[in-house]
Amino acid sequence: MSATYNIAIDGPAGAGKSTIARGLADRLGFIYVDTGAMYRAMGLYFHRQGIRMEDEDAVAGACGEIEISLRYRDGLQRVILNGEDVSELIRTEEVGRLASACSVYASVRQKLLSLQQDLAASANVIMDGRDIGTCVLPGAQTKIYLTASVEVRAGRRFRELMAKGKSSDLEEIKKEIRERDDRDMHREIAPLKQAEDAVLVDSSDLSAEQVMERIIAIAMERGLAQAPGVTCEG
Ligand code: DC
Protein backbone atom coordinates (compact mmCIF):
# COMPACT_ATOMS: atom_id res chain seq x y z
CA MET A 1 0.00 0.00 0.00
CA SER A 2 1.33 3.46 -0.82
CA ALA A 3 2.33 5.72 2.06
CA THR A 4 0.03 8.55 1.07
CA TYR A 5 -3.66 8.75 0.22
CA ASN A 6 -4.44 10.48 -3.05
CA ILE A 7 -7.75 11.76 -4.36
CA ALA A 8 -7.85 12.62 -8.06
CA ILE A 9 -10.58 14.91 -9.37
CA ASP A 10 -10.82 15.38 -13.11
CA GLY A 11 -13.43 17.11 -15.18
CA PRO A 12 -14.16 19.92 -17.61
CA ALA A 13 -13.71 23.64 -16.98
CA GLY A 14 -16.22 25.11 -14.56
CA ALA A 15 -17.47 21.82 -13.08
CA GLY A 16 -16.56 23.10 -9.61
CA LYS A 17 -13.39 21.05 -9.17
CA SER A 18 -11.37 23.69 -7.36
CA THR A 19 -14.14 24.69 -4.93
CA ILE A 20 -14.76 21.06 -4.08
CA ALA A 21 -11.10 20.08 -3.89
CA ARG A 22 -10.23 23.06 -1.71
CA GLY A 23 -13.15 22.37 0.62
CA LEU A 24 -12.28 18.68 0.89
CA ALA A 25 -8.60 19.39 1.49
CA ASP A 26 -9.58 21.69 4.33
CA ARG A 27 -11.90 19.14 5.84
CA LEU A 28 -9.60 16.15 5.51
CA GLY A 29 -6.31 17.88 6.30
CA PHE A 30 -5.03 17.11 2.79
CA ILE A 31 -2.95 19.33 0.53
CA TYR A 32 -4.85 20.72 -2.43
CA VAL A 33 -2.91 20.65 -5.69
CA ASP A 34 -4.47 22.66 -8.51
CA THR A 35 -2.66 21.39 -11.62
CA GLY A 36 -4.58 23.77 -13.90
CA ALA A 37 -2.74 26.61 -12.15
CA MET A 38 0.57 25.07 -13.25
CA TYR A 39 -0.55 25.00 -16.90
CA ARG A 40 -1.81 28.55 -16.51
CA ALA A 41 1.62 29.68 -15.25
CA MET A 42 3.26 28.01 -18.26
CA GLY A 43 0.78 29.73 -20.61
CA LEU A 44 1.48 33.08 -18.97
CA TYR A 45 5.22 32.63 -19.44
CA PHE A 46 4.93 31.82 -23.17
CA HIS A 47 2.59 34.77 -23.65
CA ARG A 48 4.94 37.17 -21.90
CA GLN A 49 7.79 35.96 -24.09
CA GLY A 50 5.71 36.66 -27.17
CA ILE A 51 5.68 32.97 -28.11
CA ARG A 52 2.71 31.97 -30.24
CA MET A 53 0.94 28.86 -28.98
CA GLU A 54 0.84 27.44 -32.50
CA ASP A 55 4.66 27.39 -32.55
CA GLU A 56 5.36 24.03 -30.92
CA ASP A 57 9.14 24.26 -31.36
CA ALA A 58 9.30 27.64 -29.66
CA VAL A 59 7.07 26.41 -26.82
CA ALA A 60 9.22 23.29 -26.37
CA GLY A 61 12.41 25.37 -26.51
CA ALA A 62 11.19 27.74 -23.81
CA CYS A 63 10.16 24.95 -21.41
CA GLY A 64 13.72 24.73 -20.13
CA GLU A 65 13.60 28.39 -19.03
CA ILE A 66 10.62 27.82 -16.78
CA GLU A 67 10.68 26.88 -13.13
CA ILE A 68 7.36 26.30 -11.47
CA SER A 69 6.86 25.51 -7.81
CA LEU A 70 4.01 25.55 -5.36
CA ARG A 71 4.02 27.13 -1.93
CA TYR A 72 1.33 27.09 0.68
CA ARG A 73 0.38 30.18 2.65
CA ASP A 74 -2.44 29.91 5.23
CA GLY A 75 -3.32 26.58 3.61
CA LEU A 76 -3.75 28.19 0.18
CA GLN A 77 -1.73 27.19 -2.84
CA ARG A 78 0.51 29.87 -4.34
CA VAL A 79 2.01 29.32 -7.77
CA ILE A 80 5.56 30.53 -8.24
CA LEU A 81 6.83 31.12 -11.77
CA ASN A 82 10.58 31.72 -11.91
CA GLY A 83 10.51 33.19 -8.41
CA GLU A 84 7.42 35.38 -8.97
CA ASP A 85 4.10 34.68 -7.27
CA VAL A 86 1.64 34.67 -10.19
CA SER A 87 -1.32 33.20 -8.27
CA GLU A 88 -3.65 36.12 -8.99
CA LEU A 89 -2.39 36.95 -12.48
CA ILE A 90 -3.24 33.50 -13.83
CA ARG A 91 -6.93 33.60 -12.89
CA THR A 92 -8.20 35.30 -16.06
CA GLU A 93 -10.20 33.70 -18.89
CA GLU A 94 -7.41 34.70 -21.26
CA VAL A 95 -4.77 32.79 -19.27
CA GLY A 96 -7.18 29.83 -19.10
CA ARG A 97 -7.24 29.77 -22.88
CA LEU A 98 -3.44 30.02 -23.06
CA ALA A 99 -3.15 27.14 -20.60
CA SER A 100 -5.49 24.96 -22.64
CA ALA A 101 -3.60 25.82 -25.83
CA CYS A 102 -0.12 25.00 -24.48
CA SER A 103 -1.28 21.90 -22.59
CA VAL A 104 -1.61 19.96 -25.86
CA TYR A 105 2.20 19.69 -26.16
CA ALA A 106 4.22 16.77 -24.77
CA SER A 107 7.05 19.11 -23.73
CA VAL A 108 4.70 21.12 -21.51
CA ARG A 109 2.98 18.10 -19.98
CA GLN A 110 6.30 16.32 -19.37
CA LYS A 111 7.62 19.35 -17.52
CA LEU A 112 4.79 19.25 -14.98
CA LEU A 113 4.30 15.51 -14.61
CA SER A 114 7.12 14.70 -12.19
CA LEU A 115 6.39 17.78 -10.07
CA GLN A 116 2.78 16.60 -9.69
CA GLN A 117 3.78 13.00 -8.98
CA ASP A 118 6.40 14.04 -6.40
CA LEU A 119 3.83 16.14 -4.53
CA ALA A 120 1.40 13.21 -4.38
CA ALA A 121 4.12 10.85 -3.15
CA SER A 122 5.13 13.19 -0.34
CA ALA A 123 1.73 14.01 1.19
CA ASN A 124 -1.96 13.15 1.19
CA VAL A 125 -3.23 15.25 -1.70
CA ILE A 126 -6.40 16.14 -3.50
CA MET A 127 -5.27 16.92 -6.99
CA ASP A 128 -7.54 18.32 -9.64
CA GLY A 129 -7.06 18.64 -13.38
CA ARG A 130 -7.84 16.81 -16.60
CA ASP A 131 -5.56 13.75 -16.61
CA ILE A 132 -4.92 13.07 -12.94
CA GLY A 133 -6.82 9.77 -12.69
CA THR A 134 -5.75 8.59 -16.13
CA CYS A 135 -2.07 9.63 -16.34
CA VAL A 136 -0.60 11.52 -13.39
CA LEU A 137 -1.81 9.35 -10.52
CA PRO A 138 -3.12 6.11 -12.01
CA GLY A 139 -2.80 4.53 -8.56
CA ALA A 140 -4.86 7.17 -6.72
CA GLN A 141 -7.08 5.45 -4.18
CA THR A 142 -10.09 7.61 -5.04
CA LYS A 143 -10.82 8.97 -8.51
CA ILE A 144 -13.70 11.27 -9.28
CA TYR A 145 -14.86 12.56 -12.63
CA LEU A 146 -16.72 15.74 -11.75
CA THR A 147 -18.91 17.24 -14.41
CA ALA A 148 -21.97 19.46 -14.94
CA SER A 149 -23.96 20.59 -17.95
CA VAL A 150 -22.58 23.38 -20.11
CA GLU A 151 -25.52 25.58 -19.07
CA VAL A 152 -24.84 25.12 -15.38
CA ARG A 153 -21.10 25.64 -15.76
CA ALA A 154 -21.57 28.78 -17.83
CA GLY A 155 -24.10 30.14 -15.33
CA ARG A 156 -21.66 29.62 -12.46
CA ARG A 157 -18.85 31.36 -14.32
CA PHE A 158 -21.18 34.21 -15.25
CA ARG A 159 -22.16 34.75 -11.59
CA GLU A 160 -18.53 34.50 -10.45
CA LEU A 161 -17.57 37.26 -12.88
CA MET A 162 -20.58 39.36 -11.83
CA ALA A 163 -19.54 39.02 -8.20
CA LYS A 164 -16.14 40.40 -9.17
CA GLY A 165 -17.87 43.36 -10.81
CA LYS A 166 -17.01 42.17 -14.32
CA SER A 167 -19.73 42.22 -16.92
CA SER A 168 -19.81 39.31 -19.37
CA ASP A 169 -21.98 37.66 -21.97
CA LEU A 170 -23.52 34.31 -21.03
CA GLU A 171 -23.63 33.04 -24.61
CA GLU A 172 -19.98 33.99 -25.09
CA ILE A 173 -19.05 32.07 -21.92
CA LYS A 174 -20.95 29.00 -23.18
CA LYS A 175 -19.09 29.19 -26.47
CA GLU A 176 -15.72 29.43 -24.69
CA ILE A 177 -16.58 26.50 -22.43
CA ARG A 178 -17.54 24.34 -25.42
CA GLU A 179 -14.31 25.26 -27.22
CA ARG A 180 -12.20 24.48 -24.16
CA ASP A 181 -14.00 21.15 -23.56
CA ASP A 182 -13.48 20.23 -27.17
CA ARG A 183 -9.75 20.95 -27.10
CA ASP A 184 -9.15 19.35 -23.69
CA MET A 185 -11.10 16.20 -24.63
CA HIS A 186 -9.75 15.72 -28.12
CA ARG A 187 -6.06 16.45 -27.82
CA GLU A 188 -3.70 13.62 -28.61
CA ILE A 189 -1.79 13.46 -25.33
CA ALA A 190 -3.54 12.90 -22.01
CA PRO A 191 -6.99 14.06 -23.11
CA LEU A 192 -9.69 14.73 -20.57
CA LYS A 193 -11.66 11.55 -20.01
CA GLN A 194 -13.09 9.55 -17.17
CA ALA A 195 -10.66 6.92 -15.86
CA GLU A 196 -12.12 3.41 -15.87
CA ASP A 197 -12.04 3.24 -12.09
CA ALA A 198 -13.29 6.81 -11.53
CA VAL A 199 -16.73 7.56 -10.13
CA LEU A 200 -18.82 10.00 -12.14
CA VAL A 201 -20.32 12.82 -10.09
CA ASP A 202 -22.60 15.27 -11.89
CA SER A 203 -22.78 18.46 -9.87
CA SER A 204 -25.50 20.13 -12.02
CA ASP A 205 -28.19 19.71 -9.37
CA LEU A 206 -26.03 19.37 -6.27
CA SER A 207 -24.71 21.93 -3.82
CA ALA A 208 -20.97 22.04 -3.09
CA GLU A 209 -21.74 20.53 0.31
CA GLN A 210 -23.60 17.61 -1.28
CA VAL A 211 -20.76 16.98 -3.74
CA MET A 212 -18.21 16.95 -0.93
CA GLU A 213 -20.30 14.55 1.13
CA ARG A 214 -20.63 12.23 -1.82
CA ILE A 215 -16.89 12.24 -2.47
CA ILE A 216 -16.07 11.63 1.19
CA ALA A 217 -18.47 8.66 1.17
CA ILE A 218 -16.78 7.26 -1.95
CA ALA A 219 -13.33 7.75 -0.40
CA MET A 220 -14.48 6.07 2.82
CA GLU A 221 -15.40 3.00 0.78
CA ARG A 222 -11.89 3.18 -0.62
CA GLY A 223 -9.94 3.13 2.62
CA LEU A 224 -9.82 6.82 3.53
CA ALA A 225 -10.39 6.28 7.25
CA GLN A 226 -7.35 3.97 7.44
CA ALA A 227 -5.02 6.43 5.70
CA PRO A 228 -2.29 7.96 7.88
CA GLY A 229 -2.89 11.55 8.98
CA VAL A 230 -6.55 11.76 7.95
CA THR A 231 -8.52 14.08 10.23
CA CYS A 232 -12.05 13.35 9.03
CA GLU A 233 -14.50 11.03 10.70
CA GLY A 234 -16.86 11.20 7.74
O1 DC B 1 -8.57 23.82 -14.56
P1 DC B 1 -8.08 25.08 -15.29
O2 DC B 1 -9.18 25.84 -15.98
O3 DC B 1 -7.27 25.96 -14.41
O4 DC B 1 -7.09 24.51 -16.44
C1 DC B 1 -6.59 25.32 -17.46
C2 DC B 1 -6.19 24.45 -18.64
O5 DC B 1 -5.02 23.70 -18.33
C3 DC B 1 -7.20 23.42 -19.10
O6 DC B 1 -8.14 23.97 -20.01
C4 DC B 1 -6.36 22.34 -19.73
C5 DC B 1 -5.05 22.43 -18.97
N1 DC B 1 -4.90 21.36 -17.99
C6 DC B 1 -4.46 20.14 -18.41
O7 DC B 1 -4.25 19.95 -19.62
N2 DC B 1 -4.23 19.13 -17.53
C7 DC B 1 -4.46 19.29 -16.23
N3 DC B 1 -4.20 18.30 -15.38
C8 DC B 1 -4.94 20.54 -15.76
C9 DC B 1 -5.18 21.55 -16.66
GROMACS .gro file of N, CA and C and ligand atoms in nm, residues 17 35-37 39-40 91 96 99-100 103 109 129-132 180 184 187, ligand 1:
model
   77
   17LYS      N    1  -1.447   2.186  -0.973
   17LYS     CA    2  -1.339   2.105  -0.917
   17LYS      C    3  -1.262   2.178  -0.807
   35THR      N    4  -0.362   2.153  -1.051
   35THR     CA    5  -0.266   2.139  -1.162
   35THR      C    6  -0.297   2.236  -1.276
   36GLY      N    7  -0.424   2.278  -1.287
   36GLY     CA    8  -0.458   2.377  -1.390
   36GLY      C    9  -0.376   2.504  -1.371
   37ALA      N   10  -0.351   2.539  -1.244
   37ALA     CA   11  -0.274   2.661  -1.215
   37ALA      C   12  -0.132   2.650  -1.271
   39TYR      N   13  -0.045   2.477  -1.545
   39TYR     CA   14  -0.055   2.500  -1.690
   39TYR      C   15  -0.080   2.648  -1.719
   40ARG      N   16  -0.156   2.712  -1.633
   40ARG     CA   17  -0.181   2.855  -1.651
   40ARG      C   18  -0.050   2.934  -1.640
   91ARG      N   19  -0.552   3.395  -1.305
   91ARG     CA   20  -0.693   3.360  -1.289
   91ARG      C   21  -0.785   3.423  -1.393
   96GLY      N   22  -0.657   3.116  -1.900
   96GLY     CA   23  -0.718   2.983  -1.910
   96GLY      C   24  -0.708   2.929  -2.052
   99ALA      N   25  -0.350   2.840  -2.127
   99ALA     CA   26  -0.315   2.714  -2.060
   99ALA      C   27  -0.366   2.595  -2.141
  100SER      N   28  -0.490   2.605  -2.185
  100SER     CA   29  -0.549   2.496  -2.264
  100SER      C   30  -0.470   2.477  -2.393
  103SER      N   31  -0.124   2.321  -2.325
  103SER     CA   32  -0.128   2.190  -2.259
  103SER      C   33  -0.138   2.074  -2.359
  109ARG      N   34   0.354   1.907  -2.092
  109ARG     CA   35   0.298   1.810  -1.998
  109ARG      C   36   0.410   1.737  -1.922
  129GLY      N   37  -0.759   1.833  -1.205
  129GLY     CA   38  -0.706   1.864  -1.338
  129GLY      C   39  -0.787   1.796  -1.447
  130ARG      N   40  -0.717   1.747  -1.548
  130ARG     CA   41  -0.784   1.681  -1.660
  130ARG      C   42  -0.740   1.535  -1.676
  131ASP      N   43  -0.615   1.507  -1.635
  131ASP     CA   44  -0.556   1.375  -1.661
  131ASP      C   45  -0.500   1.312  -1.535
  132ILE      N   46  -0.553   1.354  -1.420
  132ILE     CA   47  -0.492   1.307  -1.294
  132ILE      C   48  -0.521   1.157  -1.274
  180ARG      N   49  -1.323   2.501  -2.507
  180ARG     CA   50  -1.220   2.448  -2.416
  180ARG      C   51  -1.243   2.299  -2.392
  184ASP      N   52  -0.968   2.017  -2.479
  184ASP     CA   53  -0.915   1.935  -2.369
  184ASP      C   54  -0.950   1.786  -2.387
  187ARG      N   55  -0.749   1.637  -2.753
  187ARG     CA   56  -0.606   1.645  -2.782
  187ARG      C   57  -0.548   1.504  -2.781
  235DC      O1   58  -0.857   2.382  -1.456
  235DC      P1   59  -0.808   2.508  -1.529
  235DC      O2   60  -0.918   2.584  -1.598
  235DC      O3   61  -0.727   2.596  -1.441
  235DC      O4   62  -0.709   2.451  -1.644
  235DC      C1   63  -0.659   2.532  -1.746
  235DC      C2   64  -0.619   2.445  -1.864
  235DC      O5   65  -0.502   2.370  -1.833
  235DC      C3   66  -0.720   2.342  -1.910
  235DC      O6   67  -0.814   2.397  -2.001
  235DC      C4   68  -0.636   2.234  -1.973
  235DC      C5   69  -0.505   2.243  -1.897
  235DC      N1   70  -0.490   2.136  -1.799
  235DC      C6   71  -0.446   2.014  -1.841
  235DC      O7   72  -0.425   1.995  -1.962
  235DC      N2   73  -0.423   1.913  -1.753
  235DC      C7   74  -0.446   1.929  -1.623
  235DC      N3   75  -0.420   1.830  -1.538
  235DC      C8   76  -0.494   2.054  -1.576
  235DC      C9   77  -0.518   2.155  -1.666
   0.00000   0.00000   0.00000
